[in-house]
């Protein structure tokens, strides 16, 4: 028995370590992330979890967007000038910006126009040695059509770069300010070419951000060290470590045991437990996103607007907000979230089974019909539980005589099949990458999106497309607003999609951590984060 | 005599290894999916790559040659690539296995330090209260499922009291370069500016997983030591010693213990296979970056090359550990050698 008591005493004495830990000099922030990054270069992915981890910590962009005023801010470019016709944009670059000095690369020069030209050329220029490295797939820039827009990128002098466009487009600057438009080191790229290790380019990153890459152990951790010569400030901690914890509950538990300083995406049901603790702060951020129900408008009976109206009137939005969002979301009043500058409240279809039945009868389906309802298998900000939402809608539809079958596939298969328009109707959503309203319309509902398999409503309306083009062609904000408001009205009148809700983005952090920037669009920035 | 025994053991070992590798080799055919992918872990190989792989794996030759090529690759450390990470399976095994062994070794040391003394005490106070307390605690520990115990301890000591961390080997901010992969040794080897704190932190992380993993072998050792001591204490030479007037301490420590421990040593070796199995569960619960957690993860992801590699490594290890315990036991106990021959 004695040894057991002795051992317990020993264990208990271990607890006095708590004090030592509080005083420890080792500095750093531990962030519990929900997934492994798929790459270390934001150019080649749009995966939200990956962007959160890599974009703002390792890299800088030419310009950024102020999350409050939505104005452009200088970053690596100190200024920019747009020519009269809007086809030439000239950036003046910041001097003395140093790239990361890592185990695998020692920079000999600071950032110049060559790096900027190289970074963007990789995306568009088939002669760039890195264009075909990886899958030659640059999802964000390809989906917004930037490759069709840029004629060439010219180095004017060492610190001036000019983008020449085929036509002027008002969302160009917003796209240059996304997390995907990072500046990479040309010198590093050339070194890899010389060493014949081109494939390492996206996995061993070199950027200009506040932290530099140190190591990545799959399913385990990612370690960043401080970039000592960061051009902006000296706030960075010695280390930034990402603890990869895919299990939702484990992540919250680690937050409670203080193994994490910051935790990504706690689920709505866990918020109460977290909020009850004094040492944990729960941040809610309005995020530019929308969860919607899209109908395959090319398939009968969904090609009939009366049927779409009947379906829209049949669902009880209040119930969905309560059961799926737990009160942590806003009911949609348009496809645009209220924080967007082009937002205008629309007369949304209300819950009214009587009217729904009337519309059905008018459309020639007094006895209803059978349909598929696809529910996405993963939780997203704009729809934390699509399965549950689908079940609620299913029971609402039964009220008006429509028999809906819920269909689920593995996430990638799901997206692929939706892209091939195999569905009747689908619950999906969209989170914006820029505050520009076009980001909600063009990638989701334009005709080009239909061809590239992105338009889940399979809806191609030339009138609507014209509105979008007109909005992009002008840089007069008032005029753009008008075009977008017309577009929103048209969507509610035609209902290719029923906007359901805008979700909130949540994050839990230890109260000793300050300066976390949770952006309403794009990823999270820990560039200014520090721990007291 | 001993050489003869060793020879028998080694031939048995060889046969076991043959059976094991043959089984692993067969798995490539038994797993669903493309044979070449199962062998190499190379997904979406293009035409020229496929041809190179076909040559390397002797796909067009008969099974014996394929098996031979498989053995050669095995010894060269070419265990294919993991389907989920795209990195060499052997590299993963080399990196992760020491963490598992570390956990098992600490648990075994703890089990020895607690189990043997507790067993001795129980036998010394046979049928008195210490014996009863120890026996009932042992029964309790023996009956608790390891995952349940782990969750219980996490709930009490991590979440409610906040005394211990619940995952990993060390605070992630301590950057310890792996040399031996035994975390405490590595901290000691590496001249780390926060060495003392890192050491304390590592111990802190080790405590709960070690306690959980040690529970089962401890209870087994307590019971074995107790039973074996009781048998020895019944022997005539002990009675003689007692008649000579030796006190209890002398009787047990000087006369009974050495003989009583012999069967216990054999038991320690046998515990290793159970220990590795339990370690897998423990690793998953405590996010311990060992081979068990990796294998379970691989099974989820249908990562066949990784499953094969993990299986081979773990089975090799268990077989060797058992053999080693057997040999050591025989070295210490000459009687066992005769039994091993089937002679009297």
PDB file of N, CA and C in Angstrom, chain A residues 368-458:
ATOM      1  N   UNK A 368     -49.637  17.377 -55.321  1.00  0.00           N
ATOM      2  CA  UNK A 368     -48.209  17.328 -55.010  1.00  0.00           C
ATOM      3  C   UNK A 368     -47.468  16.386 -55.947  1.00  0.00           C
ATOM      4  N   UNK A 369     -46.195  16.120 -55.592  1.00  0.00           N
ATOM      5  CA  UNK A 369     -45.384  15.219 -56.407  1.00  0.00           C
ATOM      6  C   UNK A 369     -44.259  14.674 -55.530  1.00  0.00           C
ATOM      7  N   UNK A 370     -43.389  13.867 -56.127  1.00  0.00           N
ATOM      8  CA  UNK A 370     -42.252  13.337 -55.361  1.00  0.00           C
ATOM      9  C   UNK A 370     -40.989  14.039 -55.801  1.00  0.00           C
ATOM     10  N   UNK A 371     -40.094  14.308 -54.876  1.00  0.00           N
ATOM     11  CA  UNK A 371     -38.851  14.985 -55.256  1.00  0.00           C
ATOM     12  C   UNK A 371     -37.702  14.568 -54.350  1.00  0.00           C
ATOM     13  N   UNK A 372     -36.483  14.885 -54.799  1.00  0.00           N
ATOM     14  CA  UNK A 372     -35.293  14.642 -53.981  1.00  0.00           C
ATOM     15  C   UNK A 372     -34.868  15.928 -53.310  1.00  0.00           C
ATOM     16  N   UNK A 373     -34.367  15.780 -52.105  1.00  0.00           N
ATOM     17  CA  UNK A 373     -33.844  16.933 -51.382  1.00  0.00           C
ATOM     18  C   UNK A 373     -32.436  16.552 -50.942  1.00  0.00           C
ATOM     19  N   UNK A 374     -31.439  17.158 -51.546  1.00  0.00           N
ATOM     20  CA  UNK A 374     -30.058  16.795 -51.222  1.00  0.00           C
ATOM     21  C   UNK A 374     -29.577  17.626 -50.045  1.00  0.00           C
ATOM     22  N   UNK A 375     -28.990  16.965 -49.081  1.00  0.00           N
ATOM     23  CA  UNK A 375     -28.493  17.674 -47.900  1.00  0.00           C
ATOM     24  C   UNK A 375     -26.997  17.454 -47.804  1.00  0.00           C
ATOM     25  N   UNK A 376     -26.242  18.516 -47.653  1.00  0.00           N
ATOM     26  CA  UNK A 376     -24.783  18.343 -47.619  1.00  0.00           C
ATOM     27  C   UNK A 376     -24.364  17.661 -46.314  1.00  0.00           C
ATOM     28  N   UNK A 377     -23.348  16.799 -46.393  1.00  0.00           N
ATOM     29  CA  UNK A 377     -23.000  15.957 -45.254  1.00  0.00           C
ATOM     30  C   UNK A 377     -22.068  16.629 -44.251  1.00  0.00           C
ATOM     31  N   UNK A 378     -21.642  17.861 -44.495  1.00  0.00           N
ATOM     32  CA  UNK A 378     -20.698  18.487 -43.566  1.00  0.00           C
ATOM     33  C   UNK A 378     -21.321  19.729 -42.942  1.00  0.00           C
ATOM     34  N   UNK A 379     -20.737  20.124 -41.825  1.00  0.00           N
ATOM     35  CA  UNK A 379     -21.229  21.319 -41.153  1.00  0.00           C
ATOM     36  C   UNK A 379     -20.459  22.530 -41.666  1.00  0.00           C
ATOM     37  N   UNK A 380     -21.152  23.549 -42.004  1.00  0.00           N
ATOM     38  CA  UNK A 380     -20.526  24.771 -42.485  1.00  0.00           C
ATOM     39  C   UNK A 380     -21.132  25.955 -41.751  1.00  0.00           C
ATOM     40  N   UNK A 381     -20.438  27.095 -41.813  1.00  0.00           N
ATOM     41  CA  UNK A 381     -20.938  28.264 -41.093  1.00  0.00           C
ATOM     42  C   UNK A 381     -22.361  28.576 -41.546  1.00  0.00           C
ATOM     43  N   UNK A 382     -22.590  28.509 -42.844  1.00  0.00           N
ATOM     44  CA  UNK A 382     -23.894  28.899 -43.376  1.00  0.00           C
ATOM     45  C   UNK A 382     -24.953  27.831 -43.183  1.00  0.00           C
ATOM     46  N   UNK A 383     -24.550  26.642 -42.809  1.00  0.00           N
ATOM     47  CA  UNK A 383     -25.522  25.598 -42.504  1.00  0.00           C
ATOM     48  C   UNK A 383     -24.895  24.552 -41.587  1.00  0.00           C
ATOM     49  N   UNK A 384     -25.042  24.747 -40.274  1.00  0.00           N
ATOM     50  CA  UNK A 384     -24.367  23.848 -39.339  1.00  0.00           C
ATOM     51  C   UNK A 384     -24.902  22.420 -39.390  1.00  0.00           C
ATOM     52  N   UNK A 385     -26.115  22.217 -39.841  1.00  0.00           N
ATOM     53  CA  UNK A 385     -26.651  20.871 -39.845  1.00  0.00           C
ATOM     54  C   UNK A 385     -27.671  20.716 -40.973  1.00  0.00           C
ATOM     55  N   UNK A 386     -27.174  20.435 -42.154  1.00  0.00           N
ATOM     56  CA  UNK A 386     -28.046  20.380 -43.323  1.00  0.00           C
ATOM     57  C   UNK A 386     -29.011  19.208 -43.243  1.00  0.00           C
ATOM     58  N   UNK A 387     -28.602  18.138 -42.618  1.00  0.00           N
ATOM     59  CA  UNK A 387     -29.461  16.955 -42.489  1.00  0.00           C
ATOM     60  C   UNK A 387     -30.731  17.319 -41.706  1.00  0.00           C
ATOM     61  N   UNK A 388     -30.509  18.025 -40.600  1.00  0.00           N
ATOM     62  CA  UNK A 388     -31.645  18.397 -39.767  1.00  0.00           C
ATOM     63  C   UNK A 388     -32.555  19.371 -40.517  1.00  0.00           C
ATOM     64  N   UNK A 389     -31.917  20.308 -41.206  1.00  0.00           N
ATOM     65  CA  UNK A 389     -32.693  21.268 -41.981  1.00  0.00           C
ATOM     66  C   UNK A 389     -33.533  20.520 -43.018  1.00  0.00           C
ATOM     67  N   UNK A 390     -32.914  19.526 -43.640  1.00  0.00           N
ATOM     68  CA  UNK A 390     -33.617  18.754 -44.667  1.00  0.00           C
ATOM     69  C   UNK A 390     -34.815  18.031 -44.058  1.00  0.00           C
ATOM     70  N   UNK A 391     -34.638  17.497 -42.844  1.00  0.00           N
ATOM     71  CA  UNK A 391     -35.750  16.789 -42.212  1.00  0.00           C
ATOM     72  C   UNK A 391     -36.908  17.735 -41.907  1.00  0.00           C
ATOM     73  N   UNK A 392     -36.566  18.942 -41.441  1.00  0.00           N
ATOM     74  CA  UNK A 392     -37.619  19.930 -41.151  1.00  0.00           C
ATOM     75  C   UNK A 392     -38.365  20.290 -42.430  1.00  0.00           C
ATOM     76  N   UNK A 393     -37.606  20.528 -43.491  1.00  0.00           N
ATOM     77  CA  UNK A 393     -38.235  20.903 -44.760  1.00  0.00           C
ATOM     78  C   UNK A 393     -39.092  19.744 -45.267  1.00  0.00           C
ATOM     79  N   UNK A 394     -38.569  18.533 -45.088  1.00  0.00           N
ATOM     80  CA  UNK A 394     -39.303  17.349 -45.537  1.00  0.00           C
ATOM     81  C   UNK A 394     -40.685  17.284 -44.878  1.00  0.00           C
ATOM     82  N   UNK A 395     -40.697  17.557 -43.558  1.00  0.00           N
ATOM     83  CA  UNK A 395     -41.995  17.463 -42.877  1.00  0.00           C
ATOM     84  C   UNK A 395     -42.904  18.620 -43.276  1.00  0.00           C
ATOM     85  N   UNK A 396     -42.321  19.796 -43.540  1.00  0.00           N
ATOM     86  CA  UNK A 396     -43.138  20.917 -44.014  1.00  0.00           C
ATOM     87  C   UNK A 396     -43.734  20.617 -45.386  1.00  0.00           C
ATOM     88  N   UNK A 397     -42.941  19.983 -46.226  1.00  0.00           N
ATOM     89  CA  UNK A 397     -43.412  19.684 -47.577  1.00  0.00           C
ATOM     90  C   UNK A 397     -44.556  18.672 -47.546  1.00  0.00           C
ATOM     91  N   UNK A 398     -44.490  17.743 -46.596  1.00  0.00           N
ATOM     92  CA  UNK A 398     -45.530  16.727 -46.479  1.00  0.00           C
ATOM     93  C   UNK A 398     -46.888  17.398 -46.248  1.00  0.00           C
ATOM     94  N   UNK A 399     -46.842  18.543 -45.525  1.00  0.00           N
ATOM     95  CA  UNK A 399     -48.067  19.301 -45.236  1.00  0.00           C
ATOM     96  C   UNK A 399     -48.790  19.696 -46.521  1.00  0.00           C
ATOM     97  N   UNK A 400     -48.015  20.043 -47.563  1.00  0.00           N
ATOM     98  CA  UNK A 400     -48.673  20.482 -48.783  1.00  0.00           C
ATOM     99  C   UNK A 400     -48.697  19.372 -49.829  1.00  0.00           C
ATOM    100  N   UNK A 401     -48.440  18.169 -49.376  1.00  0.00           N
ATOM    101  CA  UNK A 401     -48.628  17.022 -50.255  1.00  0.00           C
ATOM    102  C   UNK A 401     -47.437  16.639 -51.102  1.00  0.00           C
ATOM    103  N   UNK A 402     -46.247  17.211 -50.776  1.00  0.00           N
ATOM    104  CA  UNK A 402     -45.063  16.833 -51.557  1.00  0.00           C
ATOM    105  C   UNK A 402     -44.239  15.834 -50.753  1.00  0.00           C
ATOM    106  N   UNK A 403     -43.888  14.722 -51.417  1.00  0.00           N
ATOM    107  CA  UNK A 403     -43.114  13.698 -50.727  1.00  0.00           C
ATOM    108  C   UNK A 403     -41.639  13.857 -51.109  1.00  0.00           C
ATOM    109  N   UNK A 404     -40.832  14.291 -50.137  1.00  0.00           N
ATOM    110  CA  UNK A 404     -39.411  14.547 -50.422  1.00  0.00           C
ATOM    111  C   UNK A 404     -38.553  13.433 -49.845  1.00  0.00           C
ATOM    112  N   UNK A 405     -37.546  13.014 -50.611  1.00  0.00           N
ATOM    113  CA  UNK A 405     -36.588  12.016 -50.132  1.00  0.00           C
ATOM    114  C   UNK A 405     -35.263  12.724 -49.890  1.00  0.00           C
ATOM    115  N   UNK A 406     -34.681  12.520 -48.713  1.00  0.00           N
ATOM    116  CA  UNK A 406     -33.406  13.174 -48.414  1.00  0.00           C
ATOM    117  C   UNK A 406     -32.257  12.332 -48.980  1.00  0.00           C
ATOM    118  N   UNK A 407     -31.366  12.999 -49.692  1.00  0.00           N
ATOM    119  CA  UNK A 407     -30.249  12.294 -50.325  1.00  0.00           C
ATOM    120  C   UNK A 407     -28.940  12.841 -49.765  1.00  0.00           C
ATOM    121  N   UNK A 408     -28.037  11.924 -49.420  1.00  0.00           N
ATOM    122  CA  UNK A 408     -26.728  12.361 -48.916  1.00  0.00           C
ATOM    123  C   UNK A 408     -25.621  11.575 -49.596  1.00  0.00           C
ATOM    124  N   UNK A 409     -24.505  12.243 -49.868  1.00  0.00           N
ATOM    125  CA  UNK A 409     -23.313  11.567 -50.368  1.00  0.00           C
ATOM    126  C   UNK A 409     -22.112  12.084 -49.604  1.00  0.00           C
ATOM    127  N   UNK A 410     -21.017  11.403 -49.772  1.00  0.00           N
ATOM    128  CA  UNK A 410     -19.751  11.899 -49.220  1.00  0.00           C
ATOM    129  C   UNK A 410     -19.483  13.269 -49.863  1.00  0.00           C
ATOM    130  N   UNK A 411     -18.888  14.188 -49.113  1.00  0.00           N
ATOM    131  CA  UNK A 411     -18.825  15.602 -49.471  1.00  0.00           C
ATOM    132  C   UNK A 411     -18.297  15.872 -50.878  1.00  0.00           C
ATOM    133  N   UNK A 412     -17.152  15.243 -51.224  1.00  0.00           N
ATOM    134  CA  UNK A 412     -16.601  15.523 -52.544  1.00  0.00           C
ATOM    135  C   UNK A 412     -17.488  14.970 -53.656  1.00  0.00           C
ATOM    136  N   UNK A 413     -18.005  13.753 -53.439  1.00  0.00           N
ATOM    137  CA  UNK A 413     -18.928  13.166 -54.411  1.00  0.00           C
ATOM    138  C   UNK A 413     -20.159  14.045 -54.545  1.00  0.00           C
ATOM    139  N   UNK A 414     -20.639  14.522 -53.409  1.00  0.00           N
ATOM    140  CA  UNK A 414     -21.823  15.372 -53.355  1.00  0.00           C
ATOM    141  C   UNK A 414     -21.645  16.586 -54.261  1.00  0.00           C
ATOM    142  N   UNK A 415     -20.513  17.289 -54.062  1.00  0.00           N
ATOM    143  CA  UNK A 415     -20.272  18.496 -54.845  1.00  0.00           C
ATOM    144  C   UNK A 415     -20.148  18.177 -56.331  1.00  0.00           C
ATOM    145  N   UNK A 416     -19.478  17.039 -56.597  1.00  0.00           N
ATOM    146  CA  UNK A 416     -19.284  16.640 -57.977  1.00  0.00           C
ATOM    147  C   UNK A 416     -20.630  16.402 -58.669  1.00  0.00           C
ATOM    148  N   UNK A 417     -21.528  15.687 -57.966  1.00  0.00           N
ATOM    149  CA  UNK A 417     -22.829  15.365 -58.563  1.00  0.00           C
ATOM    150  C   UNK A 417     -23.707  16.593 -58.683  1.00  0.00           C
ATOM    151  N   UNK A 418     -23.625  17.492 -57.691  1.00  0.00           N
ATOM    152  CA  UNK A 418     -24.381  18.733 -57.797  1.00  0.00           C
ATOM    153  C   UNK A 418     -23.861  19.514 -58.994  1.00  0.00           C
ATOM    154  N   UNK A 419     -22.540  19.486 -59.190  1.00  0.00           N
ATOM    155  CA  UNK A 419     -21.939  20.160 -60.332  1.00  0.00           C
ATOM    156  C   UNK A 419     -22.458  19.601 -61.652  1.00  0.00           C
ATOM    157  N   UNK A 420     -22.784  18.300 -61.655  1.00  0.00           N
ATOM    158  CA  UNK A 420     -23.330  17.698 -62.876  1.00  0.00           C
ATOM    159  C   UNK A 420     -24.846  17.849 -62.948  1.00  0.00           C
ATOM    160  N   UNK A 421     -25.404  18.573 -61.977  1.00  0.00           N
ATOM    161  CA  UNK A 421     -26.835  18.873 -61.918  1.00  0.00           C
ATOM    162  C   UNK A 421     -27.686  17.605 -61.909  1.00  0.00           C
ATOM    163  N   UNK A 422     -27.309  16.641 -61.065  1.00  0.00           N
ATOM    164  CA  UNK A 422     -28.098  15.414 -60.974  1.00  0.00           C
ATOM    165  C   UNK A 422     -29.244  15.540 -59.978  1.00  0.00           C
ATOM    166  N   UNK A 423     -29.267  16.652 -59.240  1.00  0.00           N
ATOM    167  CA  UNK A 423     -30.218  16.787 -58.136  1.00  0.00           C
ATOM    168  C   UNK A 423     -31.528  17.424 -58.587  1.00  0.00           C
ATOM    169  N   UNK A 424     -32.573  17.279 -57.736  1.00  0.00           N
ATOM    170  CA  UNK A 424     -33.809  18.052 -57.908  1.00  0.00           C
ATOM    171  C   UNK A 424     -33.667  19.381 -57.182  1.00  0.00           C
ATOM    172  N   UNK A 425     -33.270  19.259 -55.906  1.00  0.00           N
ATOM    173  CA  UNK A 425     -33.075  20.465 -55.108  1.00  0.00           C
ATOM    174  C   UNK A 425     -31.983  20.163 -54.103  1.00  0.00           C
ATOM    175  N   UNK A 426     -31.279  21.183 -53.670  1.00  0.00           N
ATOM    176  CA  UNK A 426     -30.131  20.937 -52.799  1.00  0.00           C
ATOM    177  C   UNK A 426     -29.989  22.050 -51.772  1.00  0.00           C
ATOM    178  N   UNK A 427     -29.581  21.644 -50.567  1.00  0.00           N
ATOM    179  CA  UNK A 427     -29.295  22.625 -49.514  1.00  0.00           C
ATOM    180  C   UNK A 427     -27.802  22.886 -49.529  1.00  0.00           C
ATOM    181  N   UNK A 428     -27.425  24.093 -49.875  1.00  0.00           N
ATOM    182  CA  UNK A 428     -26.001  24.424 -49.947  1.00  0.00           C
ATOM    183  C   UNK A 428     -25.797  25.828 -49.400  1.00  0.00           C
ATOM    184  N   UNK A 429     -24.631  26.384 -49.629  1.00  0.00           N
ATOM    185  CA  UNK A 429     -24.394  27.729 -49.151  1.00  0.00           C
ATOM    186  C   UNK A 429     -23.140  28.295 -49.769  1.00  0.00           C
ATOM    187  N   UNK A 430     -22.810  29.495 -49.396  1.00  0.00           N
ATOM    188  CA  UNK A 430     -21.668  30.184 -49.978  1.00  0.00           C
ATOM    189  C   UNK A 430     -21.111  31.142 -48.940  1.00  0.00           C
ATOM    190  N   UNK A 431     -19.801  31.104 -48.752  1.00  0.00           N
ATOM    191  CA  UNK A 431     -19.152  32.080 -47.880  1.00  0.00           C
ATOM    192  C   UNK A 431     -18.259  32.943 -48.756  1.00  0.00           C
ATOM    193  N   UNK A 432     -18.370  34.254 -48.586  1.00  0.00           N
ATOM    194  CA  UNK A 432     -17.688  35.161 -49.502  1.00  0.00           C
ATOM    195  C   UNK A 432     -16.203  35.272 -49.194  1.00  0.00           C
ATOM    196  N   UNK A 433     -15.446  35.577 -50.231  1.00  0.00           N
ATOM    197  CA  UNK A 433     -14.006  35.795 -50.070  1.00  0.00           C
ATOM    198  C   UNK A 433     -13.670  37.267 -50.129  1.00  0.00           C
ATOM    199  N   UNK A 434     -14.569  38.065 -50.669  1.00  0.00           N
ATOM    200  CA  UNK A 434     -14.362  39.511 -50.685  1.00  0.00           C
ATOM    201  C   UNK A 434     -15.703  40.140 -50.341  1.00  0.00           C
ATOM    202  N   UNK A 435     -15.704  41.395 -49.883  1.00  0.00           N
ATOM    203  CA  UNK A 435     -16.984  42.025 -49.569  1.00  0.00           C
ATOM    204  C   UNK A 435     -17.720  42.475 -50.819  1.00  0.00           C
ATOM    205  N   UNK A 436     -17.114  42.297 -51.986  1.00  0.00           N
ATOM    206  CA  UNK A 436     -17.761  42.731 -53.205  1.00  0.00           C
ATOM    207  C   UNK A 436     -18.998  41.868 -53.477  1.00  0.00           C
ATOM    208  N   UNK A 437     -20.164  42.501 -53.718  1.00  0.00           N
ATOM    209  CA  UNK A 437     -21.395  41.725 -53.899  1.00  0.00           C
ATOM    210  C   UNK A 437     -21.318  40.770 -55.076  1.00  0.00           C
ATOM    211  N   UNK A 438     -20.495  41.114 -56.050  1.00  0.00           N
ATOM    212  CA  UNK A 438     -20.391  40.242 -57.216  1.00  0.00           C
ATOM    213  C   UNK A 438     -19.989  38.832 -56.797  1.00  0.00           C
ATOM    214  N   UNK A 439     -19.247  38.755 -55.703  1.00  0.00           N
ATOM    215  CA  UNK A 439     -18.801  37.459 -55.201  1.00  0.00           C
ATOM    216  C   UNK A 439     -19.974  36.542 -54.849  1.00  0.00           C
ATOM    217  N   UNK A 440     -21.159  37.116 -54.604  1.00  0.00           N
ATOM    218  CA  UNK A 440     -22.327  36.290 -54.325  1.00  0.00           C
ATOM    219  C   UNK A 440     -23.079  35.908 -55.599  1.00  0.00           C
ATOM    220  N   UNK A 441     -23.004  36.767 -56.604  1.00  0.00           N
ATOM    221  CA  UNK A 441     -23.834  36.537 -57.787  1.00  0.00           C
ATOM    222  C   UNK A 441     -23.112  35.733 -58.863  1.00  0.00           C
ATOM    223  N   UNK A 442     -21.966  36.239 -59.320  1.00  0.00           N
ATOM    224  CA  UNK A 442     -21.311  35.601 -60.475  1.00  0.00           C
ATOM    225  C   UNK A 442     -20.936  34.143 -60.239  1.00  0.00           C
ATOM    226  N   UNK A 443     -20.262  33.802 -59.135  1.00  0.00           N
ATOM    227  CA  UNK A 443     -19.873  32.407 -59.000  1.00  0.00           C
ATOM    228  C   UNK A 443     -21.071  31.488 -58.752  1.00  0.00           C
ATOM    229  N   UNK A 444     -22.218  32.038 -58.331  1.00  0.00           N
ATOM    230  CA  UNK A 444     -23.343  31.189 -57.940  1.00  0.00           C
ATOM    231  C   UNK A 444     -24.424  31.086 -58.999  1.00  0.00           C
ATOM    232  N   UNK A 445     -24.740  32.195 -59.651  1.00  0.00           N
ATOM    233  CA  UNK A 445     -25.975  32.225 -60.424  1.00  0.00           C
ATOM    234  C   UNK A 445     -25.804  32.696 -61.863  1.00  0.00           C
ATOM    235  N   UNK A 446     -24.589  32.957 -62.303  1.00  0.00           N
ATOM    236  CA  UNK A 446     -24.412  33.438 -63.674  1.00  0.00           C
ATOM    237  C   UNK A 446     -24.418  32.262 -64.648  1.00  0.00           C
ATOM    238  N   UNK A 447     -24.548  32.576 -65.929  1.00  0.00           N
ATOM    239  CA  UNK A 447     -24.561  31.514 -66.935  1.00  0.00           C
ATOM    240  C   UNK A 447     -23.214  30.812 -67.017  1.00  0.00           C
ATOM    241  N   UNK A 448     -22.106  31.586 -66.891  1.00  0.00           N
ATOM    242  CA  UNK A 448     -20.783  30.937 -66.959  1.00  0.00           C
ATOM    243  C   UNK A 448     -20.636  29.937 -65.818  1.00  0.00           C
ATOM    244  N   UNK A 449     -21.207  30.277 -64.649  1.00  0.00           N
ATOM    245  CA  UNK A 449     -21.126  29.354 -63.520  1.00  0.00           C
ATOM    246  C   UNK A 449     -21.876  28.061 -63.833  1.00  0.00           C
ATOM    247  N   UNK A 450     -22.953  28.159 -64.616  1.00  0.00           N
ATOM    248  CA  UNK A 450     -23.693  26.950 -64.991  1.00  0.00           C
ATOM    249  C   UNK A 450     -22.802  26.002 -65.775  1.00  0.00           C
ATOM    250  N   UNK A 451     -22.025  26.592 -66.716  1.00  0.00           N
ATOM    251  CA  UNK A 451     -21.175  25.738 -67.541  1.00  0.00           C
ATOM    252  C   UNK A 451     -20.040  25.136 -66.728  1.00  0.00           C
ATOM    253  N   UNK A 452     -19.501  25.884 -65.775  1.00  0.00           N
ATOM    254  CA  UNK A 452     -18.377  25.337 -65.003  1.00  0.00           C
ATOM    255  C   UNK A 452     -18.875  24.482 -63.841  1.00  0.00           C
ATOM    256  N   UNK A 453     -20.174  24.218 -63.805  1.00  0.00           N
ATOM    257  CA  UNK A 453     -20.689  23.289 -62.793  1.00  0.00           C
ATOM    258  C   UNK A 453     -20.772  23.872 -61.405  1.00  0.00           C
ATOM    259  N   UNK A 454     -20.768  25.203 -61.300  1.00  0.00           N
ATOM    260  CA  UNK A 454     -20.806  25.792 -59.968  1.00  0.00           C
ATOM    261  C   UNK A 454     -22.225  26.243 -59.595  1.00  0.00           C
ATOM    262  N   UNK A 455     -23.106  26.382 -60.559  1.00  0.00           N
ATOM    263  CA  UNK A 455     -24.416  26.980 -60.330  1.00  0.00           C
ATOM    264  C   UNK A 455     -25.428  25.896 -59.930  1.00  0.00           C
ATOM    265  N   UNK A 456     -25.671  25.740 -58.615  1.00  0.00           N
ATOM    266  CA  UNK A 456     -26.499  24.616 -58.181  1.00  0.00           C
ATOM    267  C   UNK A 456     -27.959  24.750 -58.600  1.00  0.00           C
ATOM    268  N   UNK A 457     -28.403  25.971 -58.985  1.00  0.00           N
ATOM    269  CA  UNK A 457     -29.773  26.126 -59.450  1.00  0.00           C
ATOM    270  C   UNK A 457     -29.859  25.866 -60.945  1.00  0.00           C
ATOM    271  N   UNK A 458     -28.704  25.681 -61.575  1.00  0.00           N
ATOM    272  CA  UNK A 458     -28.675  25.413 -63.016  1.00  0.00           C
ATOM    273  C   UNK A 458     -29.467  26.493 -63.749  1.00  0.00           C
TER     274      UNK A 458
END
